[in-house]
mmCIF file of C-alpha atoms in Angstrom:
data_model
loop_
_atom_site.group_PDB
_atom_site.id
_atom_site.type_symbol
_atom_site.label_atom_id
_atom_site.label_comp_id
_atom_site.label_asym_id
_atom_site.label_seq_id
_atom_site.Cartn_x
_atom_site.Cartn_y
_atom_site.Cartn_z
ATOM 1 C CA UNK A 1 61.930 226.238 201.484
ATOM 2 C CA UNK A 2 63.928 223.911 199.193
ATOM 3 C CA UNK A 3 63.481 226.822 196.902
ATOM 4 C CA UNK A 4 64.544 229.585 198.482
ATOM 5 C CA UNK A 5 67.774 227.685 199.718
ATOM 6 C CA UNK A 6 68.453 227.302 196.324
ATOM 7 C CA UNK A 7 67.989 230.373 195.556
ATOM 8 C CA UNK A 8 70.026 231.588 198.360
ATOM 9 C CA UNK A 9 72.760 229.490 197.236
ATOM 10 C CA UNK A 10 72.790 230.471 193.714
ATOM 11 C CA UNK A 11 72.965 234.239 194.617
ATOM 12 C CA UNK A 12 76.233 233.005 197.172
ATOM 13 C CA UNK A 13 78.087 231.654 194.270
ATOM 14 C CA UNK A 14 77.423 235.055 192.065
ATOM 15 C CA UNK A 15 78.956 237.111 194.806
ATOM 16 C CA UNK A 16 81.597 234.878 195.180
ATOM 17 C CA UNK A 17 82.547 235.059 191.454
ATOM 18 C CA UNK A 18 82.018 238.836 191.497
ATOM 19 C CA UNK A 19 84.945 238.855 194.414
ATOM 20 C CA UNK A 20 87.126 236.982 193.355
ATOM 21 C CA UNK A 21 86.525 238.777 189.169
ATOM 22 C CA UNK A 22 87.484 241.583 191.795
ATOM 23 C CA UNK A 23 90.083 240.152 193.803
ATOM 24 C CA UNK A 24 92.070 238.114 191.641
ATOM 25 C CA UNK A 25 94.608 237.326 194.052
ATOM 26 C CA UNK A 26 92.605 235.172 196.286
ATOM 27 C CA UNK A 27 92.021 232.394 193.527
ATOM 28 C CA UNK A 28 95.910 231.671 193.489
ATOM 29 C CA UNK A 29 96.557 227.918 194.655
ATOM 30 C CA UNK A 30 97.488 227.971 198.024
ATOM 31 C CA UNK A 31 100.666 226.064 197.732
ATOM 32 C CA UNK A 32 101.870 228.271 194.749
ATOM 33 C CA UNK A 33 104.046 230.979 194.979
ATOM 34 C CA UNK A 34 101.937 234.386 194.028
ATOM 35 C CA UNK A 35 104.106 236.249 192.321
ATOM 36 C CA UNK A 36 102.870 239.909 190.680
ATOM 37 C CA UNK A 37 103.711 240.323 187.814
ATOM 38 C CA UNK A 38 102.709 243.181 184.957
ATOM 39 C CA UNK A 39 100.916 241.749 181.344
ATOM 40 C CA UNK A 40 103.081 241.714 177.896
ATOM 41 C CA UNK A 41 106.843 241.226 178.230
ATOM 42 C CA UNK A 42 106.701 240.494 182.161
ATOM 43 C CA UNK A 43 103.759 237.651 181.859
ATOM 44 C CA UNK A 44 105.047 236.034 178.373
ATOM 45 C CA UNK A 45 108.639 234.920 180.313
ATOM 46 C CA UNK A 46 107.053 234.311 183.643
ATOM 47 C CA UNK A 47 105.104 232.046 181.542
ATOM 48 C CA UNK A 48 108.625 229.925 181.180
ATOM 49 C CA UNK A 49 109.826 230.679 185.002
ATOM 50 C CA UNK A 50 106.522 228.307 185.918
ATOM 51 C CA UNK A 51 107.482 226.072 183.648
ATOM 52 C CA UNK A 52 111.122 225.923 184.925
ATOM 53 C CA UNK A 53 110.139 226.005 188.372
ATOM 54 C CA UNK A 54 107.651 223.090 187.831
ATOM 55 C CA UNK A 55 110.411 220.933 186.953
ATOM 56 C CA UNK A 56 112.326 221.467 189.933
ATOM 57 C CA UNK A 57 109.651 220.973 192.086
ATOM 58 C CA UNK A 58 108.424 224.301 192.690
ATOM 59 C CA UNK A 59 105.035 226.036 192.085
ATOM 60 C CA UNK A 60 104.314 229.186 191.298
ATOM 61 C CA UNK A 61 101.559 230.875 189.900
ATOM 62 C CA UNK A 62 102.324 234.262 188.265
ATOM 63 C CA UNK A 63 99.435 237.189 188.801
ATOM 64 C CA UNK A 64 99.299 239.480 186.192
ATOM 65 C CA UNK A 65 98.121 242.773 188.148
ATOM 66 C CA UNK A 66 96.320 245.328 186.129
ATOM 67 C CA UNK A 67 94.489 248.890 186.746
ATOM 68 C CA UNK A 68 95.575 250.802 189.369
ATOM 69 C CA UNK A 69 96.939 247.794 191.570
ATOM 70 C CA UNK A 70 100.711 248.078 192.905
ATOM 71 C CA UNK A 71 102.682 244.837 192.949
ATOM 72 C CA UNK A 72 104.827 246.908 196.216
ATOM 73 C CA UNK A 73 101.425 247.055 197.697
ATOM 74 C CA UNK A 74 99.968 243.197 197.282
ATOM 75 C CA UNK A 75 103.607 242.618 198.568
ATOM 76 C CA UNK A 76 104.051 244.386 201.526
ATOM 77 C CA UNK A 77 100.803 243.252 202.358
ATOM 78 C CA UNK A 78 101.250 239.654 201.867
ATOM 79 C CA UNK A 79 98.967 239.127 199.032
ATOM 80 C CA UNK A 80 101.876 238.252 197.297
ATOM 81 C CA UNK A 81 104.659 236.275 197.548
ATOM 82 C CA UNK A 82 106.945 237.775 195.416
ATOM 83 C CA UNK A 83 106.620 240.166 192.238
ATOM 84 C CA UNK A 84 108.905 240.957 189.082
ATOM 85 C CA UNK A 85 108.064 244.526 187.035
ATOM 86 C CA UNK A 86 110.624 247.180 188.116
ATOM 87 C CA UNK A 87 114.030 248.460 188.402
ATOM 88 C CA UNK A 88 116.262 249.210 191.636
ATOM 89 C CA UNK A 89 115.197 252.923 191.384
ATOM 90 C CA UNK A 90 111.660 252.523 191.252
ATOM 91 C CA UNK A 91 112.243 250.258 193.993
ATOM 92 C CA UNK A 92 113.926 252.818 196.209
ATOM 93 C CA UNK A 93 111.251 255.482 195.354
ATOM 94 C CA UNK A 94 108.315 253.166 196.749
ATOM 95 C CA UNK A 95 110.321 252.523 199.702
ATOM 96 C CA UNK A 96 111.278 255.917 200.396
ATOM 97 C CA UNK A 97 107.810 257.410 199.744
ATOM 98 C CA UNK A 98 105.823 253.937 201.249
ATOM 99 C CA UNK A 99 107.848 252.710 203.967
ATOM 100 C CA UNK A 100 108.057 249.159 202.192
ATOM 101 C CA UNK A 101 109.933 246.578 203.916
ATOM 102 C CA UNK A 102 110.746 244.787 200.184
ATOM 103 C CA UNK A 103 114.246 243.595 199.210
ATOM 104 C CA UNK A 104 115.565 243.062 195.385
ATOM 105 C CA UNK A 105 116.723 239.167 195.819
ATOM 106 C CA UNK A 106 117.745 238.563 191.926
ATOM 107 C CA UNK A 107 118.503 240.149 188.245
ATOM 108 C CA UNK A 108 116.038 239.709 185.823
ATOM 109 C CA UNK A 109 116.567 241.816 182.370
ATOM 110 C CA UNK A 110 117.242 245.487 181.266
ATOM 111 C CA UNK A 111 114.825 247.139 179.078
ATOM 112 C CA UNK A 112 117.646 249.073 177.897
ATOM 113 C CA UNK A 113 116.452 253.106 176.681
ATOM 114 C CA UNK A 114 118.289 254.104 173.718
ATOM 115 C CA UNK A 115 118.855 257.197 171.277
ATOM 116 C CA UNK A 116 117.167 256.892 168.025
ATOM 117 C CA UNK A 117 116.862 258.890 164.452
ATOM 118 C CA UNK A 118 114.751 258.960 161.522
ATOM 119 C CA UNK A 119 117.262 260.614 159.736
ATOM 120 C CA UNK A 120 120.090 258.474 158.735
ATOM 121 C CA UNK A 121 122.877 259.082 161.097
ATOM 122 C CA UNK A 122 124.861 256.287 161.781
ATOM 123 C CA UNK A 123 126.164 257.591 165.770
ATOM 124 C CA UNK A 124 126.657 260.818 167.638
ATOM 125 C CA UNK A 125 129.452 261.491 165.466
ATOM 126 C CA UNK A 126 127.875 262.189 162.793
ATOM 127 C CA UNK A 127 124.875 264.244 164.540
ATOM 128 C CA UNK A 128 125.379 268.326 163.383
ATOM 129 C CA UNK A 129 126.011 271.364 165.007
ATOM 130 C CA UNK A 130 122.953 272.478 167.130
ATOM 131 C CA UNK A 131 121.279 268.994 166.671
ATOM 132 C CA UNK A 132 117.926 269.092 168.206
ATOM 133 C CA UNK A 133 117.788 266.281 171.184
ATOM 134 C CA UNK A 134 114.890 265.117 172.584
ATOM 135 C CA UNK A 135 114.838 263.107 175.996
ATOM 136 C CA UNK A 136 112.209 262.100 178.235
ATOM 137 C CA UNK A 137 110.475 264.748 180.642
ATOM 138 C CA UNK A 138 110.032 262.114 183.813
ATOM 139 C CA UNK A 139 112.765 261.917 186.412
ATOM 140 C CA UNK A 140 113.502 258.585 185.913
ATOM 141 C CA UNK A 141 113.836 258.392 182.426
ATOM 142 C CA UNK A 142 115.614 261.669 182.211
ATOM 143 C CA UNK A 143 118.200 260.948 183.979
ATOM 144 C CA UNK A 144 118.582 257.420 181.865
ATOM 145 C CA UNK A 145 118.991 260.228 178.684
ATOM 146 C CA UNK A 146 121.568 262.731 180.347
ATOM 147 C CA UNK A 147 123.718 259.473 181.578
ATOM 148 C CA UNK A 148 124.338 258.148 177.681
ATOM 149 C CA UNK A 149 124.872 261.647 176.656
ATOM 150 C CA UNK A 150 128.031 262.346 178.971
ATOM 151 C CA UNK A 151 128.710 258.795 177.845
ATOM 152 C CA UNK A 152 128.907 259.711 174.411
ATOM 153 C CA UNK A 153 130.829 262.721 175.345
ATOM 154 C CA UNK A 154 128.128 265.422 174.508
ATOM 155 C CA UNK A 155 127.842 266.696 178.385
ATOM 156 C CA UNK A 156 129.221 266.770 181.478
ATOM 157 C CA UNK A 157 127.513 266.331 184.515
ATOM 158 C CA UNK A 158 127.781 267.377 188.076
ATOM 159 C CA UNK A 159 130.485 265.648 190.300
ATOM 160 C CA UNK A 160 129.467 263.015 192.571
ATOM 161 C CA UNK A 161 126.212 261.789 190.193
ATOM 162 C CA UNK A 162 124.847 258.492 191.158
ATOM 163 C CA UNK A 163 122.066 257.221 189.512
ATOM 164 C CA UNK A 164 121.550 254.266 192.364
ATOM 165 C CA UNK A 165 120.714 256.641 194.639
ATOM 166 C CA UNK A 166 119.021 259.817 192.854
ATOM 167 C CA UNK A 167 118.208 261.456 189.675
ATOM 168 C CA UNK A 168 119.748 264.129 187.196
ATOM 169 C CA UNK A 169 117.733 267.212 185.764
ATOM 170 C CA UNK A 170 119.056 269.670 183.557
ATOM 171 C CA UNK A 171 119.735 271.655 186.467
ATOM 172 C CA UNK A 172 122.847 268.744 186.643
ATOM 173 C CA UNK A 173 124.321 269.720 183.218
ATOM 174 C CA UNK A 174 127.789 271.454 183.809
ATOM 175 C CA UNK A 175 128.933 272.060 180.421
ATOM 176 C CA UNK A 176 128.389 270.489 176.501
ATOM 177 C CA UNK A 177 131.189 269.457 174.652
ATOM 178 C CA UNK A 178 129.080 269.048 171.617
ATOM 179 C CA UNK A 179 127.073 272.273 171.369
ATOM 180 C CA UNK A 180 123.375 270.579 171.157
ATOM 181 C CA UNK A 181 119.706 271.850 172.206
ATOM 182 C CA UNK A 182 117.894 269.523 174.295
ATOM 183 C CA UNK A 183 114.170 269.273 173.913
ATOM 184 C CA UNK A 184 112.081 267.838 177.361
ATOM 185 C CA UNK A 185 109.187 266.070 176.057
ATOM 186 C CA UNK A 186 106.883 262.772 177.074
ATOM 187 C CA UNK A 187 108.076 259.447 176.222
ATOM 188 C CA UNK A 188 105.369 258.856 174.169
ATOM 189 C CA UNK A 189 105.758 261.968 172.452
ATOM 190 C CA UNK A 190 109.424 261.356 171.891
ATOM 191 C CA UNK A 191 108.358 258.097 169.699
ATOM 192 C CA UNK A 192 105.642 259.864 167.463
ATOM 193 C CA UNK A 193 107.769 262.562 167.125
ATOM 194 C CA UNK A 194 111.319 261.228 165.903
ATOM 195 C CA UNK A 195 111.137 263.138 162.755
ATOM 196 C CA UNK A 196 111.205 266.193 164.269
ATOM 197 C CA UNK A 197 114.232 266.146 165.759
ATOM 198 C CA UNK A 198 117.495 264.743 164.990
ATOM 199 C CA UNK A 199 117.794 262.257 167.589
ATOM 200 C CA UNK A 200 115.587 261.189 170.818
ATOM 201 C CA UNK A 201 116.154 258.895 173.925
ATOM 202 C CA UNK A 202 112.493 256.567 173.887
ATOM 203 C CA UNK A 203 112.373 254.263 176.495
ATOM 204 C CA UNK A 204 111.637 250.782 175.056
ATOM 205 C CA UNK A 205 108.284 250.422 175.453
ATOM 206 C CA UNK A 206 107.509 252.782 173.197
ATOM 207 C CA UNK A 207 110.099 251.836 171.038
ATOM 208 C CA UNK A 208 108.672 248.520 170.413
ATOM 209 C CA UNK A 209 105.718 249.661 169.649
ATOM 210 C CA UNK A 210 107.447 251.826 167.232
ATOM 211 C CA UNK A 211 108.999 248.743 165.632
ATOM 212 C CA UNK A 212 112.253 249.768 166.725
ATOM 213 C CA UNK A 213 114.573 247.748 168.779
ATOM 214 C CA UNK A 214 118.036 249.069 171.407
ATOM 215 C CA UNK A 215 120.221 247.052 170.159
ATOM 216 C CA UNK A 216 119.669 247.184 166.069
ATOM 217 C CA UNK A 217 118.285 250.633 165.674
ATOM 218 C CA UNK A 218 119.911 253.033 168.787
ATOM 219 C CA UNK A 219 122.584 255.207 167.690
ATOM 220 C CA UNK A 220 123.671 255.115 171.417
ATOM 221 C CA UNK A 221 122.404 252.305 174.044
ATOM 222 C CA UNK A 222 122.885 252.613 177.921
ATOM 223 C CA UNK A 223 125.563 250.525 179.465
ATOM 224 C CA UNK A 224 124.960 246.702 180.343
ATOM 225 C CA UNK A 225 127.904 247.004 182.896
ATOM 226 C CA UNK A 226 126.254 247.806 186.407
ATOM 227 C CA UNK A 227 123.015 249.776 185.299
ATOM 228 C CA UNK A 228 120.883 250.778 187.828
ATOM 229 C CA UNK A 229 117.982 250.405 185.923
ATOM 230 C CA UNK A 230 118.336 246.776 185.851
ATOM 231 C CA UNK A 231 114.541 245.116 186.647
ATOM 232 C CA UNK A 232 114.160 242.541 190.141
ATOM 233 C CA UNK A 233 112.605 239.971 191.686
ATOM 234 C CA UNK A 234 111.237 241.453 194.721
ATOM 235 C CA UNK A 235 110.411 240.077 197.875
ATOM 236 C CA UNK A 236 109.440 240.853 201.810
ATOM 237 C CA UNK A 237 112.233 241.572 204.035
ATOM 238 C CA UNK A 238 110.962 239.111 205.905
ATOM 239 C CA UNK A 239 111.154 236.623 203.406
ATOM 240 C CA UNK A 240 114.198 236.928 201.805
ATOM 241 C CA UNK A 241 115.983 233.740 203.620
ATOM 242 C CA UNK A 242 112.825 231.466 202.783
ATOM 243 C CA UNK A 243 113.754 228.152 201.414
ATOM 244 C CA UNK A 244 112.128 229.163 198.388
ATOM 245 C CA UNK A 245 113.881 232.137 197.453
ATOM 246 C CA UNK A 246 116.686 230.997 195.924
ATOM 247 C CA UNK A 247 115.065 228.359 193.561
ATOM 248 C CA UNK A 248 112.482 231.013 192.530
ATOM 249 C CA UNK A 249 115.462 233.200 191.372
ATOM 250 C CA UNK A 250 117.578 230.207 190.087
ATOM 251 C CA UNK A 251 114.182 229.236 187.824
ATOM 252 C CA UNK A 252 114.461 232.593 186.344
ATOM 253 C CA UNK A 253 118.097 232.821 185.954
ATOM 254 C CA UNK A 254 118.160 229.359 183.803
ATOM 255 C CA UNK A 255 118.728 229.198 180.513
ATOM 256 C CA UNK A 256 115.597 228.083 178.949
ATOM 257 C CA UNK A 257 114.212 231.719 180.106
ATOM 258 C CA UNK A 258 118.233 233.609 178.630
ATOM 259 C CA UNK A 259 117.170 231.427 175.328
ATOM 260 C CA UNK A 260 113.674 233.034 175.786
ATOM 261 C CA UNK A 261 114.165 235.901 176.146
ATOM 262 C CA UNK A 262 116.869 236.563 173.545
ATOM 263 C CA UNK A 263 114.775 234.141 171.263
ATOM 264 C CA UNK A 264 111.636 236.254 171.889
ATOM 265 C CA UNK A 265 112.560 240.167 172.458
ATOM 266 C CA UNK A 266 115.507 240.149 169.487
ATOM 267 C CA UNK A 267 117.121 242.546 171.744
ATOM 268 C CA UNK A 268 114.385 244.359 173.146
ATOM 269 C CA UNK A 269 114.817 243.071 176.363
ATOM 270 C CA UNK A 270 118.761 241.990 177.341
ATOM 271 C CA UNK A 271 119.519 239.087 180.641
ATOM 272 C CA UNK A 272 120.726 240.669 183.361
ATOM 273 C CA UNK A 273 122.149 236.770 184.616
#
């Protein structure tokens, strides 16, 4: 009997391990904030928000979510606490599509998309006649492209454009000032593929991996100054007066994570605080 109870016992502890290896969210300490968070960039400076926090007497305990989990979802169900991987647009989208009841509570950094060249021009002064432009084929990302090319004063775009609360297409363009051909491709695409054209917006993920960095190698960088695309600290809209917001967002906002960051990223990633 003594034997089977051990037995039974031993095959309780392999399901538990198999549920929470599936779960990960449940093993979080219960007095630590959960906060979702995605792996790379995100985890590395959350790694020095805990560390901040600590000090100041708060826990938290940063969840790196992987696969096909959503951070909006974990949220809005209450699995987390808090998370920190996306920009105001995103944000809206998942609300609008989801019916989230999330709120943005504090800056964190842009991941600023930038136009780049293998071919030695300097801005998009010196870029020729019917230069060959490549920028990304995804909404989003898109519309980050078209926005630094009326910047630059290559396009104009469609009265009334507001990037905080919708995209631009093509369909937006009204007129070039700088006549140019503009090639739609992938992001990923757009980083293999620099050579082939004169000049190509590549978000900075891939750029990194590219070895190539906004604020050194970009011909042309999106704004600082009130960009949309800025990434948050998200919470519940239920949540967002909890005693423990505003320390949460003051750890992040210190600067032992600006002198991180800037330390770490080389310009990769920019403070938003």
């Amino acid at each position: 009997m003594k034997r089977y109870a051990g037995r039974r016992l031993f095959l309780s502890l392999q399901l538990a391990t198999l549920l929470a290896a599936a779960f990960p969210l449940a093993a979080s300490a219960a007095d630590a904030l959960r906060v979702g968070v995605c792996g790379g960039t995100d985890e590395q400076i959350w790694e020095v928000v805990t560390q901040v926090a600590k000090k100041n007497g708060l826990e938290v305990k940063p969840i790196v979510i992987t696969g096909t989990a959503s951070p909006n979802e974990a949220l809005n169900n209450g699995d987390l606490d808090a998370n920190s991987f996306q920009h105001v647009p995103f944000l809206r989208d998942q609300i609008q599509q989801r019916g989230y009841k999330l709120t943005a509570v504090g800056d964190t950094y842009i991941s600023p998309i930038a136009f780049y060249t293998r071919k030695g021009y300097k801005s998009f002064a010196d870029l020729p006649a019917d230069a060959r432009l490549g920028i990304p084929d995804d909404p989003s990302n898109q519309t980050r492209a078209l926005v630094i090319l009326r910047d630059q004063g290559i396009l104009t775009l469609r009265d009334g454009l507001d990037p905080y609360k919708g995209t631009a297409t093509l369909a937006d363009v009204t007129g070039y000032k700088k006549k140019v051909k503009l090639v739609e491709a992938s992001s990923v695409v757009l980083a293999r593929s620099l050579a082939d054209v004169d000049a190509a917006a590549v978000v900075n993920t891939f750029a990194y991996q590219a070895g190539l960095i906004a604020t050194r190698d970009g011909i042309a960088v999106e704004k600082r100054e009130n960009n949309p695309y800025v990434n948050i600290i998200v919470v519940r809209e239920q949540d967002k007066d909890k005693p423990w917001v505003k320390p949460l967002v003051a750890a992040y906002q210190s600067e032992e994570v600006r002198q991180f960051i800037l330390k770490k990223f080389e310009g990769s990633v920019i403070p938003a605080f």
